[in-house]
């Protein structure tokens, strides 16, 4: 998705902005641009289609410098990727704007502005913002007031950075629905879509709240809250948070691709997800964080300088949960699907899973006692965030509209919107994930979901009986990083296997039970980065249609751990073989499947059936990675895709 970097410094800002754009490349984009106010007071701009490198080429030809600037990587939503559509957008050579999001009422605003004599040079929705700001400036407003007046007229989602040629000592940012952070430096301050963009210049950030604006001057940062009927701006204090990861954590290290680095990091990050969250009795409820305004915060929390969860209240809340509604998108949705099996079998709680973009646009009924659980790597996924806001609105409207007990976000980014706006959160601690195809974020989500499942089981138990299943699961969870390490040792074998896929156009993935979502995730990974069409089916569905597709050109990947469904899966695989299908089976050592003509067996380390989805996800990640490398695709930034999906 689009990335914004902007700043005001005592030195030339252009190199900082370009480095920031490089650091945002992982989000996916199609063009890039930068504008500065140069020492002569001129507004100067450069834009290029394609990679940030293309923009750098332009800048080599015609360098820009200045102490204030705005820069952008664009992932087109309105108007094709073309130089004239790339941001920054200007108005009257006076105002420069970069934008992330969608202005839904842009057509009406464009009509109005054209009527007032403004000439548009792009097809984007963003350009209306530049002209609207210009019009407000012409009417005599100062830049913060002008931006405020404009944002009050915008429908949709946006993060904006705006500067004005006449005032090279003022940079204004605004957020509503799209992420924006302020980087706090020494005598220099910045705005960006993601802290990662600014790590070379600062590790201190202010996460703007929904509706906040920020004015940056050489004197410092002023966060402004829109109050009253949104015409008034009131200065507010927001906490400055230190970024918890090192600059290196966001680098590629010794690896050729971020994706491989992130796959290989899994044993270490899974240990981090588990660290300090287990004690001999079970899951420590202190692992769950509460948001600023949650009713679950301990009364004495503020004294400790940090909101802490009230364990007794949380135990009661978990004991009251009668149903879990899981909402997510993409890979996170698959993690949610696995959790449904766990919640029902381990915690005895009915669970539903739905993609956010469907859930938010339908009428629905919340059963009493529903825990609303969202999953998102970034915590900024537009649809998931909107679904959360939707149910919060429903709760405010009263019980007749259906009442959700509480909201819980499982997320990788502390300080993200989802974390701040949910009652509770459980951080996955996966560290920065840069590869567009999610790997470590997925497996750490699964571990966090298992912790949640066990916490719910604990709260429902009477605390007296010796809970054998919980004890066993806790023991196996502790051993999980080690098992994942063993499964990474399959890398060489899988790299060879990948050759059998590189010339194929289609692949079928099969799984049963909690491995069905893993088959779905395997298929998603393969299509995302190798562009091979891949579909996943619950193996029992084979006869109901997909069997018609099977021939020697259709590789079939099956996930076969040792569980109750093993014999049934074996029959499904026979059905594939009988029709000449090529089988690639990822199987438990105890599954007596013989490799032979048309049957390739990869033996995956033995693991208990509950944790098997986490372990089997890993070889499928490796498979898609190696196929993509053989095909020569852009592994970390696959075409058309974006990492943090901040527009709907
Ligand atoms: N709508 C704007 C910005 C798109 C965006 O935020 N993508 O992530 C455009 O199309 O330029």
XYZ file of C-alpha atoms and ligand atoms in Angstrom:
659
model
C 0.000 0.000 0.000
C 1.003 3.624 -0.298
C 3.755 4.837 1.947
C 4.240 8.348 3.258
C 7.508 9.858 4.519
C 7.834 13.548 5.250
C 9.977 15.691 7.468
C 11.312 19.028 8.575
C 15.001 19.196 9.532
C 17.955 21.518 9.911
C 19.692 19.762 7.029
C 18.902 18.543 3.535
C 16.007 16.154 3.920
C 15.951 14.577 0.467
C 18.263 11.645 1.262
C 16.323 10.858 4.446
C 13.102 10.826 2.453
C 14.503 8.539 -0.254
C 15.935 6.146 2.350
C 12.500 6.191 4.017
C 10.853 5.311 0.707
C 13.224 2.360 0.295
C 12.229 1.187 3.725
C 8.561 1.363 2.763
C 9.078 -0.583 -0.465
C 7.988 -3.787 1.252
C 4.435 -2.447 1.422
C 4.089 -2.830 -2.343
C 3.793 0.104 -4.740
C 3.886 1.082 -8.394
C 5.397 4.574 -8.464
C 7.225 6.996 -6.227
C 7.710 10.712 -5.804
C 9.165 13.443 -3.661
C 8.732 17.218 -3.287
C 10.834 19.685 -1.312
C 10.925 23.411 -0.780
C 14.434 24.285 -1.906
C 16.738 26.914 -0.328
C 15.485 29.460 -2.886
C 11.937 28.908 -1.615
C 10.763 27.052 -4.730
C 8.516 23.998 -4.552
C 10.329 21.276 -6.516
C 9.063 17.818 -7.351
C 10.257 14.565 -8.967
C 8.135 11.505 -9.736
C 8.730 8.187 -11.469
C 6.798 5.061 -12.330
C 8.263 1.807 -11.014
C 10.760 1.329 -8.249
C 12.277 3.972 -5.968
C 15.469 3.332 -7.957
C 13.780 4.944 -10.975
C 13.059 8.024 -8.875
C 16.686 8.079 -7.761
C 17.745 7.975 -11.420
C 15.619 11.060 -12.041
C 17.108 12.782 -9.027
C 20.612 12.082 -10.285
C 19.703 13.976 -13.452
C 17.992 16.812 -11.593
C 18.871 16.787 -7.873
C 16.511 18.251 -5.278
C 17.429 19.557 -1.873
C 15.636 21.329 0.936
C 15.019 21.172 4.664
C 11.324 20.303 4.324
C 9.791 17.661 2.087
C 7.078 15.098 1.484
C 7.596 11.773 -0.295
C 5.451 8.835 -1.306
C 5.295 5.351 -2.734
C 1.978 4.898 -4.530
C -0.147 1.759 -4.865
C -2.739 3.006 -7.307
C -6.405 2.898 -6.426
C -7.708 5.778 -8.591
C -5.946 6.293 -11.907
C -3.396 3.927 -13.440
C 0.231 3.857 -12.337
C 1.662 6.741 -14.367
C 3.948 9.654 -13.660
C 1.124 12.196 -13.726
C -0.810 10.167 -11.147
C 2.148 9.675 -8.793
C 2.227 11.739 -5.605
C 3.046 14.394 -4.399
C 0.160 16.284 -5.962
C 0.473 20.035 -6.215
C -1.922 22.922 -6.403
C -0.947 26.286 -7.851
C 2.761 25.363 -7.368
C 2.050 26.305 -3.757
C 0.698 23.251 -1.962
C 2.124 19.705 -2.007
C 0.173 16.724 -0.713
C 0.896 13.006 -0.262
C -1.950 10.707 0.640
C -2.648 7.147 1.685
C -6.256 5.997 1.435
C -9.303 6.691 -0.685
C -11.352 9.890 -0.853
C -14.771 8.438 -1.568
C -16.491 11.711 -2.461
C -13.686 12.836 -4.788
C -15.931 13.059 -7.865
C -18.276 15.607 -6.333
C -15.330 17.598 -4.959
C -13.568 17.508 -8.334
C -16.686 18.888 -10.023
C -16.890 21.687 -7.490
C -13.197 22.580 -7.845
C -13.312 22.496 -11.641
C -16.269 24.858 -11.401
C -14.049 27.155 -9.335
C -11.388 27.125 -12.060
C -8.939 24.498 -10.776
C -7.323 22.433 -13.522
C -6.648 18.784 -12.689
C -3.528 17.074 -13.951
C -4.187 13.544 -12.661
C -6.996 10.997 -12.399
C -6.390 10.450 -8.697
C -8.793 11.078 -5.871
C -5.875 12.683 -3.989
C -5.553 15.755 -6.190
C -8.803 17.198 -4.830
C -7.087 17.504 -1.446
C -4.286 19.673 -2.855
C -6.737 22.059 -4.537
C -9.078 22.179 -1.549
C -6.176 23.105 0.729
C -5.085 25.766 -1.736
C -8.592 27.240 -1.779
C -8.707 27.383 2.018
C -5.259 29.037 2.120
C -6.438 31.599 -0.395
C -9.392 32.351 1.870
C -6.890 33.345 4.558
C -6.617 30.254 6.768
C -3.271 29.073 8.095
C -2.142 25.610 6.939
C -3.312 23.569 9.990
C -6.737 25.222 9.896
C -6.904 24.818 6.124
C -6.116 21.086 6.364
C -8.658 20.730 9.146
C -11.337 22.456 7.099
C -10.544 20.200 4.142
C -10.507 16.933 6.091
C -13.921 17.804 7.494
C -15.209 17.608 3.903
C -13.565 14.310 3.000
C -15.411 10.983 3.102
C -13.318 7.843 3.219
C -9.954 7.016 4.685
C -6.802 9.044 4.601
C -3.403 9.779 6.011
C -2.006 13.031 4.670
C 1.193 15.038 4.764
C 0.895 18.582 3.453
C 3.309 21.487 3.019
C 2.956 24.997 1.678
C 5.586 26.779 -0.413
C 5.097 30.079 1.417
C 5.855 28.497 4.787
C 8.929 26.220 4.642
C 8.929 25.851 8.417
C 5.614 24.056 8.778
C 4.593 20.508 7.919
C 1.088 19.239 8.627
C -0.137 15.647 8.927
C -3.626 14.248 9.412
C -4.994 10.761 9.863
C -8.393 9.222 9.593
C -8.622 5.540 8.811
C -5.067 5.135 7.504
C -1.984 4.843 9.709
C 0.392 7.721 10.420
C 3.144 8.085 13.004
C 5.278 11.030 13.986
C 9.021 10.429 14.341
C 10.499 12.546 17.104
C 14.098 13.580 16.519
C 16.413 16.231 17.931
C 15.583 19.503 16.199
C 14.096 17.493 13.330
C 10.783 15.682 13.135
C 9.097 13.397 10.669
C 5.838 11.813 9.590
C 5.534 8.317 8.123
C 3.073 5.527 7.472
C 5.261 3.132 9.421
C 8.044 3.639 11.989
C 10.282 1.384 9.872
C 10.694 4.237 7.391
C 12.322 6.439 10.003
C 14.510 4.055 12.002
C 17.772 5.504 10.647
C 16.833 8.937 12.062
C 14.862 8.186 15.217
C 13.537 5.426 17.459
C 10.952 7.621 19.223
C 7.430 7.790 17.871
C 4.045 9.287 18.553
C 1.222 7.111 17.206
C -1.517 9.444 16.080
C -5.054 8.628 17.133
C -7.942 8.439 14.718
C -8.841 12.009 13.687
C -5.602 13.554 14.977
C -3.633 16.179 13.125
C -0.028 17.158 13.732
C 1.798 20.405 13.045
C 5.574 20.173 12.858
C 7.734 23.288 13.124
C 11.409 23.830 14.041
C 10.139 24.453 17.596
C 8.686 20.959 17.864
C 5.592 18.833 17.407
C 2.050 19.804 18.198
C -0.585 17.079 18.050
C -4.014 18.570 17.480
C -7.305 16.940 18.252
C -10.336 17.917 16.301
C -13.060 18.828 18.730
C -16.518 20.358 18.698
C -18.035 20.097 15.261
C -14.515 19.367 13.977
C -13.851 23.036 13.265
C -11.774 23.528 16.366
C -8.290 22.229 16.913
C -7.181 21.559 20.469
C -3.561 20.755 21.328
C -3.244 17.384 23.047
C -0.382 15.419 24.553
C 0.310 11.988 23.131
C 2.759 9.515 24.567
C 6.174 9.208 22.904
C 6.934 5.497 22.488
C 10.375 3.971 21.920
C 10.489 1.504 19.021
C 11.199 -1.949 20.429
C 13.175 -3.477 17.546
C 16.653 -2.652 16.309
C 17.363 -1.225 12.844
C 18.970 -4.601 11.993
C 15.701 -6.421 12.775
C 14.309 -4.751 9.692
C 17.271 -5.764 7.506
C 17.835 -8.813 5.302
C 20.948 -9.986 7.135
C 22.761 -12.780 5.332
C 19.697 -13.776 3.311
C 18.878 -13.114 -0.304
C 15.248 -12.373 0.481
C 13.353 -11.100 3.490
C 10.939 -13.994 3.103
C 13.670 -16.597 3.641
C 15.070 -14.653 6.587
C 11.614 -14.514 8.116
C 10.949 -18.225 7.537
C 14.249 -19.100 9.188
C 13.592 -16.775 12.141
C 10.548 -18.761 13.200
C 12.080 -20.873 15.993
C 13.449 -17.716 17.616
C 10.345 -15.580 17.252
C 8.029 -18.378 18.376
C 10.101 -18.590 21.578
C 9.498 -14.869 21.948
C 5.738 -15.278 21.488
C 5.800 -17.802 24.323
C 8.308 -16.035 26.564
C 6.989 -15.097 29.995
C 3.500 -16.128 29.033
C 3.432 -19.558 30.586
C 3.769 -20.646 34.170
C 3.343 -24.117 35.687
C -0.401 -23.472 36.150
C -1.019 -22.426 32.596
C -1.202 -19.265 30.527
C -0.428 -16.050 32.403
C -3.312 -13.688 31.875
C -0.918 -10.769 32.352
C 0.200 -11.595 28.809
C -2.911 -9.800 27.586
C -2.531 -6.026 27.313
C -5.396 -3.648 27.842
C -5.985 -0.528 25.815
C -6.136 2.881 27.383
C -9.858 2.975 27.980
C -10.617 -0.640 28.672
C -12.842 -1.719 31.547
C -10.348 -4.560 32.017
C -7.547 -2.284 33.227
C -6.488 -2.705 36.841
C -7.455 0.291 38.984
C -3.893 0.674 40.229
C -2.466 0.335 36.710
C -1.746 4.015 36.309
C 0.381 3.990 39.471
C 2.646 1.442 37.836
C 3.077 3.820 34.935
C 1.416 1.422 32.502
C -2.043 0.029 31.990
C -2.093 -3.501 33.352
C -4.832 -6.055 33.074
C -6.951 -6.833 36.100
C -6.481 -10.607 36.224
C -9.635 -11.291 38.231
C -11.774 -9.254 35.837
C -10.208 -10.938 32.832
C -10.723 -14.415 34.325
C -14.380 -13.564 34.843
C -14.673 -12.187 31.318
C -13.088 -15.310 29.802
C -15.367 -17.494 31.927
C -18.345 -15.576 30.493
C -17.355 -16.170 26.859
C -20.017 -18.278 25.140
C -18.858 -17.848 21.570
C -15.904 -16.415 19.666
C -16.298 -14.424 16.454
C -12.977 -14.299 14.615
C -12.442 -11.632 11.952
C -9.394 -11.364 9.696
C -8.173 -11.111 6.098
C -5.802 -13.206 3.956
C -3.235 -15.256 5.857
C -4.609 -14.088 9.200
C -7.969 -15.510 8.161
C -6.345 -18.915 7.755
C -4.881 -18.625 11.260
C -8.398 -17.864 12.492
C -9.745 -20.944 10.707
C -7.229 -23.156 12.519
C -8.193 -21.551 15.826
C -11.817 -22.490 15.296
C -10.863 -26.168 15.605
C -8.887 -25.448 18.768
C -11.520 -23.274 20.404
C -14.231 -25.846 19.880
C -12.210 -28.917 20.845
C -9.829 -27.575 23.496
C -11.905 -24.805 25.075
C -15.362 -26.156 24.245
C -16.443 -22.772 22.874
C -18.271 -22.405 19.549
C -16.350 -20.225 17.121
C -17.063 -18.579 13.802
C -14.499 -17.189 11.399
C -15.213 -14.684 8.662
C -13.234 -12.438 6.360
C -13.550 -8.836 7.482
C -14.619 -7.483 4.090
C -17.716 -9.733 4.153
C -18.550 -9.417 7.837
C -18.583 -5.646 7.870
C -21.101 -5.331 5.053
C -23.805 -7.707 6.216
C -26.494 -7.645 8.841
C -25.504 -9.968 11.650
C -26.630 -11.071 15.059
C -24.272 -11.374 18.003
C -25.081 -14.257 20.328
C -24.849 -13.212 23.987
C -21.353 -13.622 25.386
C -19.514 -13.220 22.066
C -15.819 -12.411 22.215
C -14.833 -10.457 19.100
C -11.341 -11.573 18.106
C -9.440 -9.812 15.317
C -6.194 -10.922 13.695
C -3.848 -8.678 11.734
C -0.080 -8.578 11.317
C 0.099 -4.799 11.014
C -2.922 -3.862 13.079
C -3.817 -1.408 10.308
C -5.723 -3.736 7.957
C -8.509 -1.456 6.787
C -11.356 -4.003 6.648
C -10.489 -5.640 9.972
C -10.255 -2.278 11.678
C -13.558 -1.211 10.164
C -15.226 -4.424 11.387
C -13.994 -3.698 14.920
C -15.294 -0.131 14.774
C -18.571 -1.454 13.466
C -19.219 -3.780 16.379
C -18.151 -1.082 18.827
C -20.777 1.174 17.290
C -23.306 -1.632 17.606
C -22.449 -2.035 21.285
C -22.928 1.684 21.832
C -26.341 1.521 20.225
C -27.506 -0.836 22.962
C -28.271 -4.471 23.635
C -31.100 -4.698 21.101
C -28.460 -4.322 18.364
C -26.538 -7.297 19.776
C -23.868 -7.064 22.388
C -20.291 -8.187 22.099
C -18.651 -9.055 25.374
C -15.240 -7.582 24.525
C -12.774 -7.225 21.687
C -9.396 -8.934 21.546
C -6.756 -8.182 18.898
C -3.947 -10.597 18.097
C -1.410 -8.428 16.372
C 2.298 -7.972 15.659
C 2.524 -4.208 16.061
C 2.331 -2.587 19.468
C 0.752 0.835 19.158
C -1.155 -0.042 15.985
C -4.740 1.118 15.595
C -6.187 -2.352 16.139
C -4.273 -2.779 19.403
C -5.178 0.657 20.692
C -8.832 0.387 19.786
C -9.507 -3.134 21.135
C -10.273 -3.843 24.789
C -7.524 -6.434 24.920
C -4.561 -7.410 22.817
C -2.077 -10.206 22.668
C 1.078 -9.238 20.804
C 2.712 -11.882 18.650
C 6.244 -10.416 18.973
C 7.263 -11.666 15.531
C 9.424 -8.579 14.896
C 9.211 -6.580 11.656
C 7.863 -8.688 8.796
C 8.934 -7.162 5.490
C 8.221 -9.900 2.919
C 4.738 -9.353 1.512
C 3.980 -13.075 1.858
C 3.380 -13.563 5.552
C 5.325 -16.378 7.249
C 6.504 -15.741 10.805
C 3.525 -13.480 11.448
C 1.269 -16.456 10.632
C 2.942 -19.032 12.867
C 3.238 -16.580 15.764
C -0.454 -15.749 15.349
C -1.205 -19.450 15.632
C 0.795 -19.688 18.851
C -0.994 -16.628 20.242
C -4.314 -18.226 19.292
C -3.361 -21.430 21.097
C -2.459 -19.360 24.183
C -5.854 -17.667 23.977
C -7.588 -21.026 23.613
C -5.798 -22.369 26.682
C -6.554 -19.202 28.651
C -10.259 -19.622 27.839
C -10.141 -23.297 28.821
C -8.428 -22.346 32.080
C -11.036 -19.713 32.918
C -13.833 -22.198 32.321
C -12.258 -24.937 34.451
C -12.892 -25.100 38.186
C -9.163 -24.843 38.896
C -9.334 -28.020 41.008
C -9.037 -30.904 38.597
C -5.722 -31.821 37.096
C -6.158 -30.720 33.518
C -4.091 -33.257 31.623
C -4.749 -31.854 28.154
C -3.675 -28.345 29.187
C -0.544 -29.675 30.831
C 0.371 -31.673 27.747
C -0.268 -28.784 25.416
C 1.803 -26.421 27.541
C 4.683 -28.892 27.489
C 4.460 -29.311 23.735
C 4.216 -25.583 23.169
C 7.509 -25.141 24.984
C 9.087 -27.693 22.686
C 7.571 -26.150 19.546
C 10.502 -23.875 18.549
C 12.712 -26.963 18.549
C 10.297 -28.917 16.328
C 10.098 -25.953 13.940
C 13.875 -25.990 13.731
C 13.727 -29.632 12.644
C 11.135 -28.818 10.051
C 13.374 -26.033 8.652
C 16.040 -28.689 8.112
C 13.843 -29.936 5.246
C 14.891 -26.871 3.251
C 17.326 -28.677 0.931
C 14.912 -31.494 0.139
C 12.095 -29.033 -0.552
C 14.319 -26.871 -2.771
C 14.810 -29.933 -5.010
C 11.127 -30.749 -4.983
C 10.364 -27.202 -6.103
C 11.781 -27.991 -9.549
C 8.782 -30.210 -10.183
C 6.453 -27.229 -9.767
C 8.201 -24.462 -11.618
C 6.727 -25.271 -15.043
C 3.225 -26.078 -13.801
C 0.301 -23.743 -14.220
C -1.972 -25.141 -11.526
C -1.616 -26.922 -8.191
C -4.143 -28.444 -5.828
C -3.605 -28.468 -2.068
C -5.465 -30.930 0.150
C -5.884 -31.160 3.909
C -8.468 -32.304 6.402
C -9.587 -30.925 9.765
C -7.306 -28.226 11.150
C -4.903 -28.910 8.273
C -7.450 -27.740 5.732
C -6.661 -24.076 6.549
C -2.968 -24.980 6.292
C -3.607 -26.337 2.790
C -5.369 -23.019 2.046
C -2.399 -21.088 3.379
C -0.006 -23.233 1.309
C -2.042 -22.481 -1.820
C -2.169 -18.771 -1.011
C 1.616 -18.619 -0.523
C 2.247 -20.369 -3.836
C -0.044 -18.102 -5.844
C 1.137 -14.917 -4.104
C 4.803 -15.280 -4.893
C 5.155 -17.774 -7.767
C 1.973 -16.716 -9.647
C 1.023 -20.376 -10.098
C -2.700 -20.857 -9.803
C -3.265 -22.869 -6.636
C -6.445 -23.977 -4.942
C -7.050 -25.719 -1.663
C -9.766 -28.211 -0.911
C -10.850 -30.073 2.155
C -9.777 -33.530 0.977
C -13.258 -34.937 1.605
C -14.590 -32.578 -1.058
C -12.416 -34.055 -3.774
C -15.146 -36.229 -5.227
C -17.559 -33.317 -5.278
C -15.793 -31.567 -8.116
C -12.034 -31.005 -8.110
C -11.270 -34.643 -8.983
C -12.295 -33.694 -12.531
C -9.152 -31.544 -12.739
C -6.717 -34.319 -11.892
C -4.275 -35.483 -14.531
C -0.499 -35.835 -14.740
C -0.102 -32.055 -15.196
C -1.795 -31.205 -11.917
C 0.502 -31.616 -8.917
C -1.440 -32.349 -5.750
C 0.107 -31.299 -2.442
C -1.318 -33.024 0.620
C -0.758 -32.287 4.296
C -0.848 -35.549 6.231
C -0.112 -35.403 9.954
C -0.913 -38.322 12.230
C -4.493 -37.847 13.324
C -7.911 -39.493 13.296
C -8.474 -38.490 9.699
C -5.303 -40.127 8.409
C -6.941 -43.226 6.946
C -9.592 -41.123 5.242
C -6.952 -38.837 3.763
C -5.048 -41.858 2.475
C -8.157 -42.978 0.582
C -8.445 -39.486 -0.931
C -4.828 -39.702 -2.062
C -5.476 -43.099 -3.665
C -8.285 -41.499 -5.621
C -5.812 -38.924 -6.955
C -3.201 -41.551 -7.857
C -5.781 -43.715 -9.615
C -6.329 -40.807 -12.013
C -2.652 -40.244 -12.745
C -2.258 -37.255 -10.382
C 1.256 -36.477 -9.079
C 1.220 -36.511 -5.289
C 3.478 -34.494 -2.998
C 2.688 -35.528 0.529
C 4.005 -33.794 3.653
C 3.560 -36.578 6.158
C 4.148 -37.583 9.750
C 6.883 -40.245 10.224
C 4.217 -42.650 11.498
C 2.069 -42.357 8.411
C 3.054 -45.399 6.410
C 3.022 -43.794 2.997
C 5.483 -45.153 0.505
C 7.168 -42.917 -2.014
C 7.047 -44.396 -5.483
C 6.098 -43.500 -8.987
C 4.038 -40.354 -8.876
C 4.210 -40.174 -5.077
C 6.760 -37.934 -3.344
C 6.795 -38.065 0.420
C 8.429 -35.420 2.607
C 8.641 -36.595 6.197
C 7.764 -33.776 8.584
C 8.896 -34.016 12.250
C 6.398 -35.822 14.477
C 4.248 -33.479 16.559
C 1.011 -33.666 18.520
C -2.060 -33.234 16.346
C -3.067 -29.930 17.943
C 0.196 -28.198 17.105
C 0.632 -29.936 13.750
C -0.880 -26.996 11.766
C 1.947 -24.742 12.991
C 4.638 -27.253 12.070
C 3.199 -28.154 8.653
C 2.865 -24.508 7.635
C 6.661 -24.247 7.522
C 7.516 -26.732 4.722
C 4.730 -25.236 2.619
C 6.289 -21.773 3.068
C 9.627 -23.224 1.938
C 8.014 -24.865 -1.071
C 6.434 -21.660 -2.360
C 9.648 -19.731 -1.674
C 11.810 -22.103 -3.709
C 9.315 -22.312 -6.573
C 9.242 -18.503 -6.738
C 13.035 -18.265 -6.691
C 13.261 -20.812 -9.534
C 10.689 -18.856 -11.506
C 12.606 -15.642 -10.876
C 9.690 -13.646 -9.489
C 10.035 -10.719 -7.113
C 9.736 -12.833 -3.965
C 9.512 -10.058 -1.390
C 7.345 -7.705 -3.407
C 5.130 -9.825 -5.636
C 3.307 -7.990 -8.407
C 0.079 -6.171 -7.580
C 0.266 -7.009 -3.879
C 0.824 -4.867 -0.840
C 1.911 -5.725 2.652
C -0.167 -3.616 4.951
C -3.581 -3.409 3.321
C -4.641 -0.008 4.531
C -7.278 0.605 1.878
C -10.407 -1.510 1.520
N -6.086 6.840 -3.729
C -4.721 7.270 -3.870
C -3.848 6.617 -2.815
C -3.899 5.120 -2.906
C -3.404 4.380 -1.687
O -3.439 4.840 -0.564
N -2.942 3.140 -1.843
O -2.465 2.424 -0.749
C -4.197 6.998 -5.268
O -4.761 6.169 -6.002
O -3.225 7.642 -5.645
